[in-house]
XYZ file of C-alpha atoms in Angstrom:
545
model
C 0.000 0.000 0.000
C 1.357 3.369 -1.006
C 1.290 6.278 0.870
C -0.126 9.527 -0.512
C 2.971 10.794 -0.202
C 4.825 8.214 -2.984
C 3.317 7.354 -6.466
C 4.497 4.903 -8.756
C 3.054 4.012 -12.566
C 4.040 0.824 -14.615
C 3.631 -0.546 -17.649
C 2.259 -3.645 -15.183
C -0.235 -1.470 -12.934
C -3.389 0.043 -13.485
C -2.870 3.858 -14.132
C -5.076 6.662 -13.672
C -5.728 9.014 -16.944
C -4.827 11.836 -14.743
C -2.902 12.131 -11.659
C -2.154 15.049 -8.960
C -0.030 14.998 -5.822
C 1.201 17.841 -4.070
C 0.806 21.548 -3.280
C 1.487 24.953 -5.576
C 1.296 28.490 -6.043
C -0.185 29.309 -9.377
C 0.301 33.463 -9.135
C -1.596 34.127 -5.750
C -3.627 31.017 -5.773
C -2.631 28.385 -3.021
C -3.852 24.668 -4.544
C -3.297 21.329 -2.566
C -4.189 17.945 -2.753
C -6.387 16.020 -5.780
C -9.804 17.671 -4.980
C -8.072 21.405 -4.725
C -6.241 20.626 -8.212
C -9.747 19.775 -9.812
C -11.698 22.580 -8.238
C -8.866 24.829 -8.941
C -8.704 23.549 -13.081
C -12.696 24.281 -13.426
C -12.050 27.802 -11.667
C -9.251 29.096 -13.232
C -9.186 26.921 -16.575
C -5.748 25.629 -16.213
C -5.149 21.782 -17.098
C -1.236 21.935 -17.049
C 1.002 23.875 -14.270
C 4.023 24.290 -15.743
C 6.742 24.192 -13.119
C 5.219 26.118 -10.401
C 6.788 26.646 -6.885
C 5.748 24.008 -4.453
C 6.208 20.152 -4.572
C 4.034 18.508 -6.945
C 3.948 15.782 -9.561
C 1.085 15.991 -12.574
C 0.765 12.735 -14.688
C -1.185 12.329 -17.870
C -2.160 9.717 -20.313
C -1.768 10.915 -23.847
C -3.489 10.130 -26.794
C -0.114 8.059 -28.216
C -0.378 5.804 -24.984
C 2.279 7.777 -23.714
C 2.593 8.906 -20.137
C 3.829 12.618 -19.510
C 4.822 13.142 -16.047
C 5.804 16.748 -14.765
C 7.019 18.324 -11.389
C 7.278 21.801 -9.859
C 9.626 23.798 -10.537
C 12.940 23.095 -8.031
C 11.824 19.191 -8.745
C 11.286 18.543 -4.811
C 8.936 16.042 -5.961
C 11.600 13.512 -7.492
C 10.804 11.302 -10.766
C 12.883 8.136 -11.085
C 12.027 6.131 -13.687
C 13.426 2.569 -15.447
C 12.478 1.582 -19.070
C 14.140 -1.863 -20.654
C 12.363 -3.855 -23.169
C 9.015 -2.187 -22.821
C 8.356 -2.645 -19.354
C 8.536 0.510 -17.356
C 8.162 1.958 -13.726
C 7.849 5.950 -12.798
C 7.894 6.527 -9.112
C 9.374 9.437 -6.524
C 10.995 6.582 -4.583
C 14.020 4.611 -5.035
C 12.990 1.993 -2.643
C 9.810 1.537 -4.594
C 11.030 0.903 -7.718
C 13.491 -1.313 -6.785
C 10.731 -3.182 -4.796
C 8.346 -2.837 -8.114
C 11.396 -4.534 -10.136
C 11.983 -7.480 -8.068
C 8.459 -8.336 -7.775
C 8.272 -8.811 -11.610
C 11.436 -10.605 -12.032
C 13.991 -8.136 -12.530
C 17.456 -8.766 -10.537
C 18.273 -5.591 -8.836
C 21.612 -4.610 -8.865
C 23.725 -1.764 -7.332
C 25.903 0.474 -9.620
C 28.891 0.114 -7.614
C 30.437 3.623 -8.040
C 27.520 5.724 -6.849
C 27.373 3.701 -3.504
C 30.620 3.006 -3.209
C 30.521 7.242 -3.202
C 27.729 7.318 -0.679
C 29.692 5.091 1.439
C 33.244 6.545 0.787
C 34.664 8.217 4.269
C 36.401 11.272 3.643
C 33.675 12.727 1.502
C 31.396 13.911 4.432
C 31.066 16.548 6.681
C 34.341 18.131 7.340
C 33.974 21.961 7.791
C 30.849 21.525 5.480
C 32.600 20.085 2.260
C 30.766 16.739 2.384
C 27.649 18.862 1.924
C 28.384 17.772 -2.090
C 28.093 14.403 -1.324
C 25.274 14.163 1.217
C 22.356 13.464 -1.662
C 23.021 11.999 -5.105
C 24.831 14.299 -6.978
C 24.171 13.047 -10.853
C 21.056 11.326 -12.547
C 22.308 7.970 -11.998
C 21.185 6.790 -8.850
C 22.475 3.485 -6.752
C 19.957 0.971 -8.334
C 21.442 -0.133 -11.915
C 19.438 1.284 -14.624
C 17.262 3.992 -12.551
C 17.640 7.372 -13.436
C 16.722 10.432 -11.864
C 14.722 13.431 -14.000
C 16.066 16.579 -14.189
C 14.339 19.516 -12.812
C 13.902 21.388 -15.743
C 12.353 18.315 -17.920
C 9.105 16.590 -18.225
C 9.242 12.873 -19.016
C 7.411 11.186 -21.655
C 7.564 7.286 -21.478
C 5.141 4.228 -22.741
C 6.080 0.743 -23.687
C 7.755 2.134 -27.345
C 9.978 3.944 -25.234
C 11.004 7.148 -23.356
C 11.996 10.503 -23.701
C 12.757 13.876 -21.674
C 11.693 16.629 -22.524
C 13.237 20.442 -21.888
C 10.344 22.424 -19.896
C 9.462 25.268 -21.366
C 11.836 28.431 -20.779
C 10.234 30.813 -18.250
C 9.639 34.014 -20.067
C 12.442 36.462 -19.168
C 10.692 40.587 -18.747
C 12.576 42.830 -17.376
C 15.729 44.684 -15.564
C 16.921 43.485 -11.983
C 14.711 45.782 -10.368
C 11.361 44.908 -12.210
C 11.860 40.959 -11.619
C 13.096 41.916 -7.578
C 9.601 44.194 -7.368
C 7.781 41.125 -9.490
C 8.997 38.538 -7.061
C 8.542 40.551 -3.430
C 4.828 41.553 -4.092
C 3.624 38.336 -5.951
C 4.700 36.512 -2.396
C 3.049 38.925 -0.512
C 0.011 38.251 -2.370
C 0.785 34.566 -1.743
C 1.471 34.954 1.709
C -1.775 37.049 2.321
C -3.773 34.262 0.678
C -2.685 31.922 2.927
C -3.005 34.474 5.856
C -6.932 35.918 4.858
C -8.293 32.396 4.351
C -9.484 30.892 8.569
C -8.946 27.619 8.030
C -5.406 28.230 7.429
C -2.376 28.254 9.982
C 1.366 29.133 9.296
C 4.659 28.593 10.821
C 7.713 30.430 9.621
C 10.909 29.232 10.506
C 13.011 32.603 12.181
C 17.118 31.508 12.905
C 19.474 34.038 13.494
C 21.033 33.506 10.165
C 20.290 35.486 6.931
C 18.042 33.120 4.662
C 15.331 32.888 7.661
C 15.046 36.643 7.908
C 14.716 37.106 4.821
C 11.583 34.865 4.395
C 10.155 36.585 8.029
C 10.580 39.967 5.963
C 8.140 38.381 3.240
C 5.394 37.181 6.212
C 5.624 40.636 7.774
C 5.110 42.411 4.593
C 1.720 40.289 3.893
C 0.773 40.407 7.228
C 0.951 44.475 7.854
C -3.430 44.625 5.758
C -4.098 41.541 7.856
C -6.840 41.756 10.600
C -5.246 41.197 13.762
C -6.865 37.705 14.758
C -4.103 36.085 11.952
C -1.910 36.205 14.988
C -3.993 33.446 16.461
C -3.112 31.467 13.222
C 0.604 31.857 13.731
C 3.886 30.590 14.472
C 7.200 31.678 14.705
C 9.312 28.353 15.138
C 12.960 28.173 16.416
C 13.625 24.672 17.257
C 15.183 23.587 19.856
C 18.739 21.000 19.652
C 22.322 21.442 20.054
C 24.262 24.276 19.081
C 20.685 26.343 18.662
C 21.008 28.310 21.361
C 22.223 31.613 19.900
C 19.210 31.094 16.823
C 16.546 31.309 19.954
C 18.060 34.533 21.331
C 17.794 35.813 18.152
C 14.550 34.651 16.903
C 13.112 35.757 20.470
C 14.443 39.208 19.909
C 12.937 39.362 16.521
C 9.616 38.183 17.571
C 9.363 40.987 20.713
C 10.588 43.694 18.937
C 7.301 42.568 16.034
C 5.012 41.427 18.463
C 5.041 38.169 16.701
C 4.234 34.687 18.577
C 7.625 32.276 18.723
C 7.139 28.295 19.264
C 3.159 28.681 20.289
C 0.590 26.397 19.598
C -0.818 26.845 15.956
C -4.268 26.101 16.982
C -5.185 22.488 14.813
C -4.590 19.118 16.086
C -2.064 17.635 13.555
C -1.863 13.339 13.016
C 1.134 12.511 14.283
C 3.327 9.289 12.720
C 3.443 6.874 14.684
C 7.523 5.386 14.796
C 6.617 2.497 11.700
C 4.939 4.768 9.677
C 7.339 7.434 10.097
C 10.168 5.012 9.249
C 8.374 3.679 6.391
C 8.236 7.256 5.079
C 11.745 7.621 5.568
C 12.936 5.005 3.422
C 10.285 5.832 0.414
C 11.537 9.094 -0.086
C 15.039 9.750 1.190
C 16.765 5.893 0.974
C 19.802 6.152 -1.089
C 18.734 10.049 -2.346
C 19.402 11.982 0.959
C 21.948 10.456 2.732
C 21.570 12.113 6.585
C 18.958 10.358 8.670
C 15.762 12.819 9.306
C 12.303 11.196 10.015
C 9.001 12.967 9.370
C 7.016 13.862 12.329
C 3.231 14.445 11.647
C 1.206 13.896 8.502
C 0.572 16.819 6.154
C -2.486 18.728 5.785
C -3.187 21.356 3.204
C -4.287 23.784 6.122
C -1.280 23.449 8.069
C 1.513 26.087 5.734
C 5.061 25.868 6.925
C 7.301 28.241 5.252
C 11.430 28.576 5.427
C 14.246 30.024 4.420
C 15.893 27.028 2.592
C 17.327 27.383 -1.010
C 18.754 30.953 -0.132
C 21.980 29.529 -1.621
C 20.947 29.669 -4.491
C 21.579 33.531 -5.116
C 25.033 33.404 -3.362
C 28.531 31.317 -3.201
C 28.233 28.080 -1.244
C 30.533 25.502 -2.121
C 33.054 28.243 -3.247
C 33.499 28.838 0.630
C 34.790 25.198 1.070
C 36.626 24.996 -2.156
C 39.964 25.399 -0.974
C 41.114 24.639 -4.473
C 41.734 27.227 -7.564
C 38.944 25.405 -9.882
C 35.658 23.139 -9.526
C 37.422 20.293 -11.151
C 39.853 20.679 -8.491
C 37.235 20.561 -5.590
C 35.553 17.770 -6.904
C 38.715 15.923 -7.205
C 40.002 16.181 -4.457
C 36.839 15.070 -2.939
C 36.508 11.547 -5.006
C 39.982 10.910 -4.600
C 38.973 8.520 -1.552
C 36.533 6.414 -3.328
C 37.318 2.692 -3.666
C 37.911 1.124 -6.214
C 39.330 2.981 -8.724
C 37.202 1.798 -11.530
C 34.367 2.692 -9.085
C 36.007 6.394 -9.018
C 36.330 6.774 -12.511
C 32.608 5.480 -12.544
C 31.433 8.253 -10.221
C 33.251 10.835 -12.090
C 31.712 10.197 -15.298
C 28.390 10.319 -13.925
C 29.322 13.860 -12.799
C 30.633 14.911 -15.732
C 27.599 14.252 -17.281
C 25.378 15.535 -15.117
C 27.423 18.861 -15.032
C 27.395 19.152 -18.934
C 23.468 19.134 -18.216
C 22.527 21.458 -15.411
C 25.247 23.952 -16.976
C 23.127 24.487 -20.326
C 21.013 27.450 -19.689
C 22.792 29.008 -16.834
C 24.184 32.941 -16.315
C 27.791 33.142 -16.672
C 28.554 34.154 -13.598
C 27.178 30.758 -12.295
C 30.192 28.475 -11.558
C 30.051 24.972 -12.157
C 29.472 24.142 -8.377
C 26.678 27.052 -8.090
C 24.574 25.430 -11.033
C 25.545 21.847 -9.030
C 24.199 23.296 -6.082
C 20.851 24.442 -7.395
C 20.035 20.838 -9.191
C 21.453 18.501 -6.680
C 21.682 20.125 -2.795
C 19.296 22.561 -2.943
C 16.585 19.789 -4.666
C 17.223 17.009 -2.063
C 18.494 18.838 1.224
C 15.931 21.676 0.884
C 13.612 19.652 -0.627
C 13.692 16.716 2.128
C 10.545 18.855 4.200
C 8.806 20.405 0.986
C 8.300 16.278 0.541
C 7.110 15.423 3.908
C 4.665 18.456 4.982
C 3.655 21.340 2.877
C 6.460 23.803 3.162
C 7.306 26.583 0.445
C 10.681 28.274 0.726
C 10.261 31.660 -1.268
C 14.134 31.633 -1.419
C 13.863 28.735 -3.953
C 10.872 30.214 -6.292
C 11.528 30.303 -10.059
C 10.762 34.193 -9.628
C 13.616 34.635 -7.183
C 15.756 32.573 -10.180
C 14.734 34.817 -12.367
C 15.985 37.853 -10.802
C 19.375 36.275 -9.761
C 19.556 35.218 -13.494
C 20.281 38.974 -13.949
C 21.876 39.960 -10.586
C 25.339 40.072 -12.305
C 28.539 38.806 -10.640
C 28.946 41.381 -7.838
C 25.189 40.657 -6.546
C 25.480 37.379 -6.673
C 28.886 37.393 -5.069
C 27.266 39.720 -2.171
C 24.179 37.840 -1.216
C 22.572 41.391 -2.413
C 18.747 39.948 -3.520
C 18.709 38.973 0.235
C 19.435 42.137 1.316
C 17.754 44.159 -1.619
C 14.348 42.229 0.110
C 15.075 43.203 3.618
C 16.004 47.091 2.847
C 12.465 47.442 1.193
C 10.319 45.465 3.539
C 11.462 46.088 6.900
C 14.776 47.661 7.068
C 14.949 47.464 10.680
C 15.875 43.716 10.192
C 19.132 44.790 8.502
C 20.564 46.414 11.616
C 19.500 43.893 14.397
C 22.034 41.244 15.359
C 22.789 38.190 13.078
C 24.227 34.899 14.603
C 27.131 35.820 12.665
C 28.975 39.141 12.313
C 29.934 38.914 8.849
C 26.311 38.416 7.935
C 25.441 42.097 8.425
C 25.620 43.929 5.294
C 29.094 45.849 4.799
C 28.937 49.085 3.171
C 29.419 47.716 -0.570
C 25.769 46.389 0.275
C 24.119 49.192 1.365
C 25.418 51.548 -1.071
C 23.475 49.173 -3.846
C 20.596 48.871 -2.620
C 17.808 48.753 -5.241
C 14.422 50.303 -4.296
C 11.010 48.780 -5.420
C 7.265 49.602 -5.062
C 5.203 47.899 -2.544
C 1.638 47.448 -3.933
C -1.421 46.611 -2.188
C -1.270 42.799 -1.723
C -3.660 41.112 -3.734
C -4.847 37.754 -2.581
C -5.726 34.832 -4.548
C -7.709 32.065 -3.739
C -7.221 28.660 -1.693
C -7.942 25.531 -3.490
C -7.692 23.060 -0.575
C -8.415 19.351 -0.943
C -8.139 16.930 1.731
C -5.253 14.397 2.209
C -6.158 11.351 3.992
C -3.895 10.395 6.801
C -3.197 6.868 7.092
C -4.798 5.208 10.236
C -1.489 4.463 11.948
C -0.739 7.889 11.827
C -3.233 8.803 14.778
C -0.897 8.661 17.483
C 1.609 10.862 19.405
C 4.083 9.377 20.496
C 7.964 9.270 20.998
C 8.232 9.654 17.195
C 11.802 10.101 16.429
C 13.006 7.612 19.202
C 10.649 4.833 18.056
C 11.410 5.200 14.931
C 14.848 4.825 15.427
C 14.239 1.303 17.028
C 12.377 -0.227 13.445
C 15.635 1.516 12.117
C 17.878 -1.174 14.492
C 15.933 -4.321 13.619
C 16.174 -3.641 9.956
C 20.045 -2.332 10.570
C 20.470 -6.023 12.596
C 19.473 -7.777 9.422
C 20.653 -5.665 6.648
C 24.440 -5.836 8.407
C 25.279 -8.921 7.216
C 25.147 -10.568 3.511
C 25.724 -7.847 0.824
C 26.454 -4.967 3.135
C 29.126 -6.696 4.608
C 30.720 -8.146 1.777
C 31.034 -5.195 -0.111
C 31.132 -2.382 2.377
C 33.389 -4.223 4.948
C 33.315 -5.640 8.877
C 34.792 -2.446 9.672
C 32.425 -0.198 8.594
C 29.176 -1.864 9.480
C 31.073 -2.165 13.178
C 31.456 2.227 12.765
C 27.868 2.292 12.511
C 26.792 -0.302 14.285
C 28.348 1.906 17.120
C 26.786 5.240 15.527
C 23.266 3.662 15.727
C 23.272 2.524 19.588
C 24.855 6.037 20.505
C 21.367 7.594 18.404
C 19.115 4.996 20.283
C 20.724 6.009 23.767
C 20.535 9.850 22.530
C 16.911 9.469 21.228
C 18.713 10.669 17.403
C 21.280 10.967 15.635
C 24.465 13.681 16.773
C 25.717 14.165 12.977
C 24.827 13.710 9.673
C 28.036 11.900 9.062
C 26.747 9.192 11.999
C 23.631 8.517 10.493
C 25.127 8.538 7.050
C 26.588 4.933 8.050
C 23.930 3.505 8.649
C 21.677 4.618 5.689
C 24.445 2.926 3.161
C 23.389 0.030 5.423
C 19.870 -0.025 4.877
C 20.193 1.068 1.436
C 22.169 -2.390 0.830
C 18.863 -4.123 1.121
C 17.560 -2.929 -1.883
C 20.353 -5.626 -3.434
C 19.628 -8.487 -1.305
C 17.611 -11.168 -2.945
């Protein structure tokens, strides 16, 4: 049984004509779930979104016998597909397909250089760098013969075949400041939607880092023609954990100095996973994709709107802070070197290559190679890990936002300066107060470019809210994390012998083996690199017979 959060089409199943899953903004209209999408098509008399922001997937049966399947626009809902011989299987999870293939007879069988990469130490978190490596980072994927769909392509396939297809270009109107003015007051009118309609609650995530701030800027600007019973329907949330002390400070002085609620209750009883079906989830959409160990807590609803300030880096240097190395080709070098066997190496590296060649086509010139990387590979599969589980938008990752960096030039991009630019005209005040980090207060380069916009009247759409059935084993509250974590151990005490053994080594499985107990006694997991471990484990079972 699927959950409505994973899809998967065969050429062996019984498909729908039409399919919807997800959540979008189409201008200022807010659609969700399968009954939203249809209300929303009769209303508005749109039968194809084309890339909007959100996480979505839209699947139709064509008149050829062709199936075209399309995503939103940052591809946060993920198609994998496999074609051979006329059989074929479309699906956002890894573990499903390779499930769907070995229940029709297919062997499944690992490509040895992408998880000997996953597995490779060395290539992990150290100061950051192993941020590169902490999702796929290429279309190929660890199952033999799946394949990962760009972002920017739709996918045609039937039992003559397959194809992708480019999306369609966005159209491109306008100088830096028309697409900046374009972008800040079409998510106000967004935001306000979601704000003016009472069914609805939000919770904005507020750090004391840049990104964050930037996205609060957005919620105060939409909130500022808002009655004043939409505070009831809000949430300001810092969460808690090690080494967040200094965000809470920060987020607390934020929230006095706007008279904004932090952490409260947002008012709706949520269903909370219990720790099987939160594990479950876990595997279908992040095993062998996102490599860091994060379960879902509660079942989405369409009325319950978290936003954040993931996919900021997208409009600034990120790797190029780690690079330590005078090109790209360096950096990634440097950071394969470790990866064992060699012919698994030289595997890995032409995967990149490839996928490099691709998600450079179309970019500005003042992209790097490991800037356009980031945007198709990080930014799709760290940011997008919540966007998957809940309905969370992250303005910072909108095509609109795109569009303006695609015209930023060099020195804005190099400055963080469309951050800024959207703080200096929407509540200045937030440019001054104290960042977790000194150097994240703008320098005087910054201020003297500041580009000034028009604020218009926020114009609301309309919400187009279907419901989303929660499974029944998602009723309870419980320890969520923590019991998932124990279904994690029994499958770990299987999955350590047999394949992931022989081709991982005693060693390693002993390393975590040791990481996992530490995460049971801590009730989770103290690093990404920990938890790492122990996915390659698990993700060894998808090869066992």
């Amino acid at each position: 049984m699927l959950s409505p959060l994973v899809f998967l089409f065969s050429s062996t199943t019984q498909n729908p004509e039409r399919f919807f899953q997800g959540y979008f903004f189409h201008g200022t209209d807010y659609v969700t779930g399968e009954e939203g999408f249809e209300r929303f098509r009769e209303a508005r008399g749109v039968e194809r979104p084309e890339r909007e922001d959100g996480c979505y997937v839209l699947a139709e049966r064509e008149n050829s016998g062709y199936y075209r399947f399309s995503t939103d626009y940052a591809g946060y809902k993920k198609l994998f597909y496999f074609w051979d011989d006329g059989f074929w299987v479309v699906s956002n999870s890894l573990y499903r397909i390779a499930e769907h293939l070995r229940r029709h007879g297919y062997p499944v069988l690992p490509d040895h250089s992408q998880l000997a990469a996953m597995a490779t130490e060395g290539t992990f978190y150290r100061s950051g760098r192993g941020s590169f490596f902490a999702q796929l980072t290429s279309f190929d994927t660890l199952v033999r013969g799946v394949r990962l769909v760009p972002a920017d392509y739709a996918l045609r396939i039937g039992s003559s075949g397959y194809r992708l297809e480019k999306a369609p270009r966005l159209p491109r109107q306008g100088n830096y400041r028309d697409r900046l003015e374009r972008f800040i007051n079409t998510w106000i009118g967004r935001l306000s939607t979601l704000a003016r309609e009472p069914a609805v609650r939000i919770s904005c995530d507020l750090t004391g880092g840049l990104d964050s701030r930037t996205v609060f800027s957005l919620l105060l600007g939409a909130l500022r023609d808002c009655d004043r019973d939409v505070a009831n329907r809000l949430q300001i949330c810092c969460g808690g954990g090690r080494g967040t002390g200094k965000d809470h400070l920060i987020a607390s002085l934020l929230c006095r100095r706007f008279s904004m609620p932090l952490n409260g209750p947002l008012g709706r009883k949520q269903a909370w996973l219990n720790g099987k079906t939160s594990y479950a989830l876990w595997k279908d959409l992040c095993l062998g994709v996102y490599h860091p160990i994060l379960f879902p807590g509660a079942f989405p609803t369409g009325e319950i709107i978290r936003l954040g300030g993931a996919g900021g880096e997208n409009h600034r240097p990120f790797y190029a802070q780690f690079l330590g190395a005078p090109s790209a080709e360096t950096f990634v070098a440097r950071r394969t070197r470790n990866i064992r066997p060699a012919s698994a190496r030289r595997g890995f590296e032409a995967a990149l290559q490839q996928a490099i060649g691709r998600v450079t086509e179309d970019a500005p010139e003042y992209l790097d190679i490991l800037a356009c990387h980031y945007r198709h590979f990080r930014n799709r599969f760290h940011a997008g890990r919540e966007p998957q589980y809940t309905v969370k938008f992250l303005p910072l990752a909108s095509k609109l936002l795109d569009d303006v960096t695609a015209v930023a030039g060099k020195a804005r991009f190099h400055a963080a300066q469309v951050h800024y630019d959207i703080l200096y005209n929407l509540s200045p005040e937030l440019l001054d107060l104290p960042f977790d980090r000194g150097h994240k207060r703008p320098g005087r380069g910054v201020r003297r470019n500041f580009t000034a916009i028009t604020i218009l009247p926020a114009t609301p759409g309309t919400c187009f809210i279907g419901e989303v059935r929660a499974p029944r084993q998602a009723t309870r509250k419980g320890k969520k994390t923590a019991s998932a974590i124990a279904f994690l151990r029994e499958e770990f005490d299987v999955a350590r012998n047999g394949f992931a053994a022989d081709f991982l080594g005693h060693w390693y499985v002993r390393r975590a083996a040791a990481a996992l107990e530490r995460a049971v006694h801590d009730g989770g997991f103290s690093s990404p690199v920990q938890s790492k471990r122990v996915a390659a484990i698990i993700a060894c079972t998808m090869f066992e017979p």
